[in-house]
Coordinates of C-alpha atoms in Angstrom, one line a residue:
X1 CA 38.5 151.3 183.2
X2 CA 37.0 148.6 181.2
X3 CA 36.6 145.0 183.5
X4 CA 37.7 142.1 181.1
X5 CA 34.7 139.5 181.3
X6 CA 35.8 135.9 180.9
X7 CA 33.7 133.8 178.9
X8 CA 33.5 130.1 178.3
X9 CA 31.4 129.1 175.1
X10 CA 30.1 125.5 175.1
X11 CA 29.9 123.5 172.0
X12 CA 27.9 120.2 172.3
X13 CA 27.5 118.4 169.0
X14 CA 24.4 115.9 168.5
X15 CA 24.5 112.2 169.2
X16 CA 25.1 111.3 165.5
X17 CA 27.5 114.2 164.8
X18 CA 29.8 113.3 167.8
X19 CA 29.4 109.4 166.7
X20 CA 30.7 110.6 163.4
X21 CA 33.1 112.4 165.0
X22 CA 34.6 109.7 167.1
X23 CA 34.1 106.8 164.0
X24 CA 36.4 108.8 161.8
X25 CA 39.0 109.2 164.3
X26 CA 39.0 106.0 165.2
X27 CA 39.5 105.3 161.7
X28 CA 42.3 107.3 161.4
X29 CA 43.9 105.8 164.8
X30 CA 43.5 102.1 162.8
X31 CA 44.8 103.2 160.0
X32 CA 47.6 104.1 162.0
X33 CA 47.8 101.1 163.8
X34 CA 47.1 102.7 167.1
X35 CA 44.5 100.0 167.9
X36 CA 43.9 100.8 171.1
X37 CA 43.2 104.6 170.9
X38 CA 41.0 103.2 168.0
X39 CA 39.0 101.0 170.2
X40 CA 38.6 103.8 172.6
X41 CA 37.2 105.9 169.7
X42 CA 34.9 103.0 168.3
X43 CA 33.7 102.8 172.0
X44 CA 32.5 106.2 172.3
X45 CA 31.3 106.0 168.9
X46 CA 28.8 103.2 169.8
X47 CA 27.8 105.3 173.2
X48 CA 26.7 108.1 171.2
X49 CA 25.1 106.3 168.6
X50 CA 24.2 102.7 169.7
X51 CA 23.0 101.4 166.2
X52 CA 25.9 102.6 164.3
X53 CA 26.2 99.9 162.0
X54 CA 30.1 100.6 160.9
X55 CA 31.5 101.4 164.2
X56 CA 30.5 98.0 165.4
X57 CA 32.4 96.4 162.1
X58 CA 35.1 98.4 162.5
X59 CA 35.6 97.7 166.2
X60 CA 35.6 94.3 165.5
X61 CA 38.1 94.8 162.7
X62 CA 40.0 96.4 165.7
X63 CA 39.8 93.5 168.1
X64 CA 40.5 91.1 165.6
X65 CA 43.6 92.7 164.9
X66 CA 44.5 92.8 168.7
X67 CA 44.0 88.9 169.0
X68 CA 40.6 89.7 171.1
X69 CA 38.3 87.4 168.6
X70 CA 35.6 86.8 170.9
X71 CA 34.9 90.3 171.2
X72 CA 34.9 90.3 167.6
X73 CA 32.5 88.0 166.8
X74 CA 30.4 89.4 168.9
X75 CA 30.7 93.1 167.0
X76 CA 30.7 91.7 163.8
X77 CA 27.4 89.8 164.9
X78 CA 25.9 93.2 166.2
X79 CA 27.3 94.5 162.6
X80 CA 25.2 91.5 160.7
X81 CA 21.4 92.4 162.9
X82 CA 21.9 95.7 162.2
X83 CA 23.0 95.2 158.3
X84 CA 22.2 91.1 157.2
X85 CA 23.4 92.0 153.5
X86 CA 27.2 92.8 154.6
X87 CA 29.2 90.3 153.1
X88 CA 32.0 91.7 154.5
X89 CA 30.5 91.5 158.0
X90 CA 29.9 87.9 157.1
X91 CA 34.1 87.2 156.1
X92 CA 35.4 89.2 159.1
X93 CA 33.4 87.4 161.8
X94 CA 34.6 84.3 159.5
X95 CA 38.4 85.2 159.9
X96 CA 37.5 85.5 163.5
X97 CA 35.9 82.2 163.9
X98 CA 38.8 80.5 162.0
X99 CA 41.3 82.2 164.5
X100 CA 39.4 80.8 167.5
X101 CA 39.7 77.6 165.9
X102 CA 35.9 77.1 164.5
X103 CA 36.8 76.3 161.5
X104 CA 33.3 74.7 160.3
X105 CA 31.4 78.3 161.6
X106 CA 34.0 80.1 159.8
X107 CA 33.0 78.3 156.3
X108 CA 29.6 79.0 156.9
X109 CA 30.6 82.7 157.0
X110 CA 32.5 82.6 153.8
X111 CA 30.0 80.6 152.6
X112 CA 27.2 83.8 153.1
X113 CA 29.8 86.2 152.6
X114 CA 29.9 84.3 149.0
X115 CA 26.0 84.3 148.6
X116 CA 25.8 87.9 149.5
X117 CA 28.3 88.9 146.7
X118 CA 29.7 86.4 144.3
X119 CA 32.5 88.6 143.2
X120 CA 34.2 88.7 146.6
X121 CA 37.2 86.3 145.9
X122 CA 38.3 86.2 149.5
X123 CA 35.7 84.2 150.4
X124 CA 36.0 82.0 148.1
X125 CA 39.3 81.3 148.6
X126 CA 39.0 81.4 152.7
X127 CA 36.7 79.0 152.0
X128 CA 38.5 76.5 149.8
X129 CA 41.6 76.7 151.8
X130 CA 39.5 75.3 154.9
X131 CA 38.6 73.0 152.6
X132 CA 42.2 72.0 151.2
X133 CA 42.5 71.6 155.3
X134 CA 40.1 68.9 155.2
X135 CA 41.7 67.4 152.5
X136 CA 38.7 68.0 150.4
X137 CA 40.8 68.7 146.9
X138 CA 37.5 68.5 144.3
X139 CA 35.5 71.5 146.5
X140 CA 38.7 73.7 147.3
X141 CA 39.7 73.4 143.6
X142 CA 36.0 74.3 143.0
X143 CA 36.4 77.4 145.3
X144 CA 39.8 78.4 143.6
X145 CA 38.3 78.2 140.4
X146 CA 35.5 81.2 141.8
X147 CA 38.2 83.1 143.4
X148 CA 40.1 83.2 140.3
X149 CA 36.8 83.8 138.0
X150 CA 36.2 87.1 140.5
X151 CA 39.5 87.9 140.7
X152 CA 42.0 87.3 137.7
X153 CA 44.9 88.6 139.4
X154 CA 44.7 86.4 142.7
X155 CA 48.3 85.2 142.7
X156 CA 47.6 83.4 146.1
X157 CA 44.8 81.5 144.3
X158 CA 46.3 80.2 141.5
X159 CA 48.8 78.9 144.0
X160 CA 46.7 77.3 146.4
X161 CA 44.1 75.9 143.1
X162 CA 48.3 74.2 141.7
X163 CA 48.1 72.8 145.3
X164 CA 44.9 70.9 145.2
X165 CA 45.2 69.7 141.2
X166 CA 48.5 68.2 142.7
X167 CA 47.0 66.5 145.4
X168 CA 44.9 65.3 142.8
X169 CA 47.6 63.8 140.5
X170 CA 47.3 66.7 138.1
X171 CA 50.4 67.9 138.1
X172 CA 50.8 69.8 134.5
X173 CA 47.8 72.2 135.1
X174 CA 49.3 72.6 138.9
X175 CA 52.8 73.2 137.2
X176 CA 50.7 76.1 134.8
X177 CA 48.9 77.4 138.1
X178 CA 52.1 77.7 140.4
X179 CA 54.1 79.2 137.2
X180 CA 50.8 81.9 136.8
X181 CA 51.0 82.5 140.8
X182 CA 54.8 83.4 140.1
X183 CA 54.3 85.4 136.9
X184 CA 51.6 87.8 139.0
X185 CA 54.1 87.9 142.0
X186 CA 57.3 87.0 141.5
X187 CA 58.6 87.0 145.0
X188 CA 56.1 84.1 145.9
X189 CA 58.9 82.0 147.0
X190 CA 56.3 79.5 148.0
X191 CA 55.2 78.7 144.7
X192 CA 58.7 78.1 143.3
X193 CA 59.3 75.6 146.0
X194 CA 56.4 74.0 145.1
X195 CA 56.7 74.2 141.6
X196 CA 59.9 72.6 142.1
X197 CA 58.7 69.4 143.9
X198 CA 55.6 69.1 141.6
X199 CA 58.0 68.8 138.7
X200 CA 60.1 66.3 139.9
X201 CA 56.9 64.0 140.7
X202 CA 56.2 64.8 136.8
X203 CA 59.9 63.0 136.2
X204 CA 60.6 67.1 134.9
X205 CA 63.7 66.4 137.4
X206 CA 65.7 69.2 135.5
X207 CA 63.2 71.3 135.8
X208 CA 62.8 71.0 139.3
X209 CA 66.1 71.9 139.6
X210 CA 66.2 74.7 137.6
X211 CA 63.1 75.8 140.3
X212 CA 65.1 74.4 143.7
X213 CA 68.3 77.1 142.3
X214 CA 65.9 79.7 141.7
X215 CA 64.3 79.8 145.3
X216 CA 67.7 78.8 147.1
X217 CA 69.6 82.1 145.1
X218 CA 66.6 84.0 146.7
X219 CA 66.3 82.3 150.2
X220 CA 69.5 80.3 151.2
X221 CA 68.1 79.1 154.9
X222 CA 66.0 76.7 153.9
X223 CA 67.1 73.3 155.3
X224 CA 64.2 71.9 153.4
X225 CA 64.8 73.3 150.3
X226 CA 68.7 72.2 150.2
X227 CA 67.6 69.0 151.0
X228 CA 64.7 68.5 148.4
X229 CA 67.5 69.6 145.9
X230 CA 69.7 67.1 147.1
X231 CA 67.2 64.5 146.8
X232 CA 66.5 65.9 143.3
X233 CA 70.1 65.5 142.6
X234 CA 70.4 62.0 143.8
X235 CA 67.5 61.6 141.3
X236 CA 69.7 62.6 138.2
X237 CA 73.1 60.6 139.7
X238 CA 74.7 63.8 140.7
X239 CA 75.8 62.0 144.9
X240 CA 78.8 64.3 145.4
X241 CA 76.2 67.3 145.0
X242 CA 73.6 65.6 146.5
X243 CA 75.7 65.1 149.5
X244 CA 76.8 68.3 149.7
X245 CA 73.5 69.5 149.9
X246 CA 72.3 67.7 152.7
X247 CA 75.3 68.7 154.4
X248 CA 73.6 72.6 153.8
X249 CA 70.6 70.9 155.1
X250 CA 72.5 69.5 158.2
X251 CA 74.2 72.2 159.0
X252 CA 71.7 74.7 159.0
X253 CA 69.5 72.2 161.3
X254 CA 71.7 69.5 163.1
X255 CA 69.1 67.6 164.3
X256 CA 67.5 66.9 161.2
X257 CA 67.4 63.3 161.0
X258 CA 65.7 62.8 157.3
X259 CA 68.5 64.7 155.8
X260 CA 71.4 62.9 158.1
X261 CA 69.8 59.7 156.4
X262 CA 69.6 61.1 153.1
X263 CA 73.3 61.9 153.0
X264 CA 74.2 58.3 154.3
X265 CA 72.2 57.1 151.2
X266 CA 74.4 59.5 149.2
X267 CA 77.5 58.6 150.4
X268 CA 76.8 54.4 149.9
X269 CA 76.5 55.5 146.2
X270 CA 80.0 57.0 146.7
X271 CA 81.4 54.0 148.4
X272 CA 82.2 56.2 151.4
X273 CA 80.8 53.2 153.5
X274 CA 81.7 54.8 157.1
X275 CA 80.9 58.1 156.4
X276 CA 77.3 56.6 155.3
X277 CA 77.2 54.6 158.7
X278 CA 78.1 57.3 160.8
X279 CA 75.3 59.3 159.5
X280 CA 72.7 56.6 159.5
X281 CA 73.6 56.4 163.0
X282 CA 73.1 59.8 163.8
X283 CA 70.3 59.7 162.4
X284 CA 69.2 56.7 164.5
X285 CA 70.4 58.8 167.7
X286 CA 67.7 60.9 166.3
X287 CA 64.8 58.6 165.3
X288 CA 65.7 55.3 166.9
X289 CA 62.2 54.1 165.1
X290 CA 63.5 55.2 161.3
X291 CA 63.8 52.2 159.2
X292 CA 65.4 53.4 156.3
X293 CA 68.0 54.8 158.5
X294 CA 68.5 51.3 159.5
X295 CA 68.2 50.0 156.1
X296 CA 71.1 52.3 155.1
X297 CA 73.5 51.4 158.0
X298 CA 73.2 48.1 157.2
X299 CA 74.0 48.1 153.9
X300 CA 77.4 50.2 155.3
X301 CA 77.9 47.9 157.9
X302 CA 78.1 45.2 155.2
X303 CA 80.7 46.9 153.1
X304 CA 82.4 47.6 156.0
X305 CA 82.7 43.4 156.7
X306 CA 80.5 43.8 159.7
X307 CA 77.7 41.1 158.6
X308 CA 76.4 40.8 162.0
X309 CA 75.9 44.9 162.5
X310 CA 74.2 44.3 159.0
X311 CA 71.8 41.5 159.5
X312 CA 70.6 42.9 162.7
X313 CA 70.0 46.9 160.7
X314 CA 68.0 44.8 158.5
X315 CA 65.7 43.0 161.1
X316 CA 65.5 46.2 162.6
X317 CA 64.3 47.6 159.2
X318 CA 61.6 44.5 158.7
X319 CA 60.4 44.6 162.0
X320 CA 59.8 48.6 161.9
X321 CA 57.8 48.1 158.6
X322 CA 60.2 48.4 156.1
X323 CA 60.0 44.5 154.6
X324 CA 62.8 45.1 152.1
X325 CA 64.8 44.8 154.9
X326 CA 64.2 41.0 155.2
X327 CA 64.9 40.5 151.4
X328 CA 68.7 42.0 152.5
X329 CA 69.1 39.9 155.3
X330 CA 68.1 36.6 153.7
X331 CA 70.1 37.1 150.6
X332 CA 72.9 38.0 152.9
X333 CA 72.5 35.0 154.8
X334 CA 71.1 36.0 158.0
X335 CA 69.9 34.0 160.4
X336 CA 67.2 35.0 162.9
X337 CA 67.9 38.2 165.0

């Protein structure tokens, strides 16, 4: 008889080999958003080769993605000694920094990542957004414009460069950069809302209600949108839709105290004077501090003969800031509070 010998065969693969190994599973494991086996992967990655430049970037890619951004800075630092040209090293340990809230290290990264390649539009955009933050229009416009020149099909751009021109009073070209944002993605509901309320600081009020239909037959939750239609619609004397619109607004958030306001304003212009002071006064239950909303039940109050609710709405209004209040109460004939 023949004896049957066992026999184990090893296989050990070199350092670099195994690294390689482990970097491309982990790869595979992010890919498949199993970030944690992927971090295990990147880990023995870097054990077997300690100077492997895209396991430390793609670890930190990792970490970022699993909210540990400390960690990640610190990779995508290792990733920068080991390759200084990497502007892509440079924008991920940006998006880290911004997440831990350093926003002024994170535009020096885009700021390098940008040096290092001039055609990479992220960072010039993650860069002029932090500046849009800081309410620096002329420099994020400025970035916009280089994201845009690197990338002619960055809808998110041309949406963010309409925001700055509008902050700046330029409200045509941000009308044209909002309407490009929406011909390259039409489901940038963003843009249409903004679009909308661009237009109607133009005077375009039809137009901005052509845009405020558009993005409510798309998204009907917005208690914002329904009531910047509303307000839009007060604009053009339409109360009875205005009103019904911030009754959308209302009803989808009951404690929203600008639209309960809004509606009282709509209803004085319907002459439905306790319907308008009821909501002014909800509103006040609200805000106790909103003028306007004291403005408006005044002016109900009056219609409703109670001059002394009135004149002390207005002096409430004046005192709060709001000095048109004082013109109402001494026309009315009020005396002091």
């Amino acid at each position: 008889m023949q004896a049957q010998v066992d026999t184990v065969r090893a296989s050990t693969l070199p350092p670099a080999q195994l690294a390689e190994k482990y970097y491309n599973s982990g790869v595979a494991k992010y890919n498949s958003k199993s970030y944690q086996a992927a971090l295990q992967d990147f880990d023995k990655a870097l054990a077997a080769k300690p100077d492997f430049v895209k396991a430390y970037y793609n670890r930190a890619t990792t970490r970022y993605e699993l909210k540990s951004y400390v960690p990640a800075v610190q990779d995508y630092d290792q990733a920068i000694r080991l390759e200084p040209a990497s502007h892509t090293a440079y924008f991920g340990r940006g998006q880290a920094r911004e997440a831990l809230g350093q926003r002024d290290e994170a535009e020096q990264d885009y700021t390098k990542a940008a040096e290092v390649r001039a055609d990479y539009a992220p960072a010039w955009y993650y860069r002029g957004a932090l500046r849009f933050e800081k309410a620096d229009y002329k420099a994020a416009q400025a970035d916009f414009d280089q994201a845009i020149k690197a990338d002619a099909n960055y809808a998110y751009a041309y949406h963010d460069r309409a925001s700055a021109e509008r902050q700046q009073g330029n409200f045509q070209a941000a009308i044209q950069d909002y309407t490009k944002a929406l011909n390259l993605q039409p489901e940038l509901l963003p843009a249409l809302l903004n679009r909308a309320a661009t237009r109607r600081r133009a005077g375009d009020l039809k137009g901005a209600l052509g845009d405020y239909n558009s993005y409510i037959s798309k998204k009907s939750d917005n208690a914002t949108a329904y009531t910047n239609r509303g307000g839009t619609r007060y604009e053009l004397a339409d109360y009875q839709g205005a009103a019904a619109d911030f009754t959308k607004a209302i009803e989808l958030n009951a404690s929203y105290a600008f639209a309960l306001n809004n509606r009282a304003a709509a209803y004085l212009k319907l002459k439905e004077y306790q319907k308008a002071a009821d909501d002014a006064t909800k509103a006040l239950t609200l805000n106790p501090q909103y003028a306007e909303a004291h403005l408006n039940r005044g002016h109900a109050r009056e219609m409703l003969r109670d001059a002394d609710g009135a004149c002390q709405d207005w002096h409430k209004a004046a005192d709060l800031g709001l000095e048109v209040g004082t013109t109402y109460a001494a026309n009315s004939g009020c005396g002091g509070e």
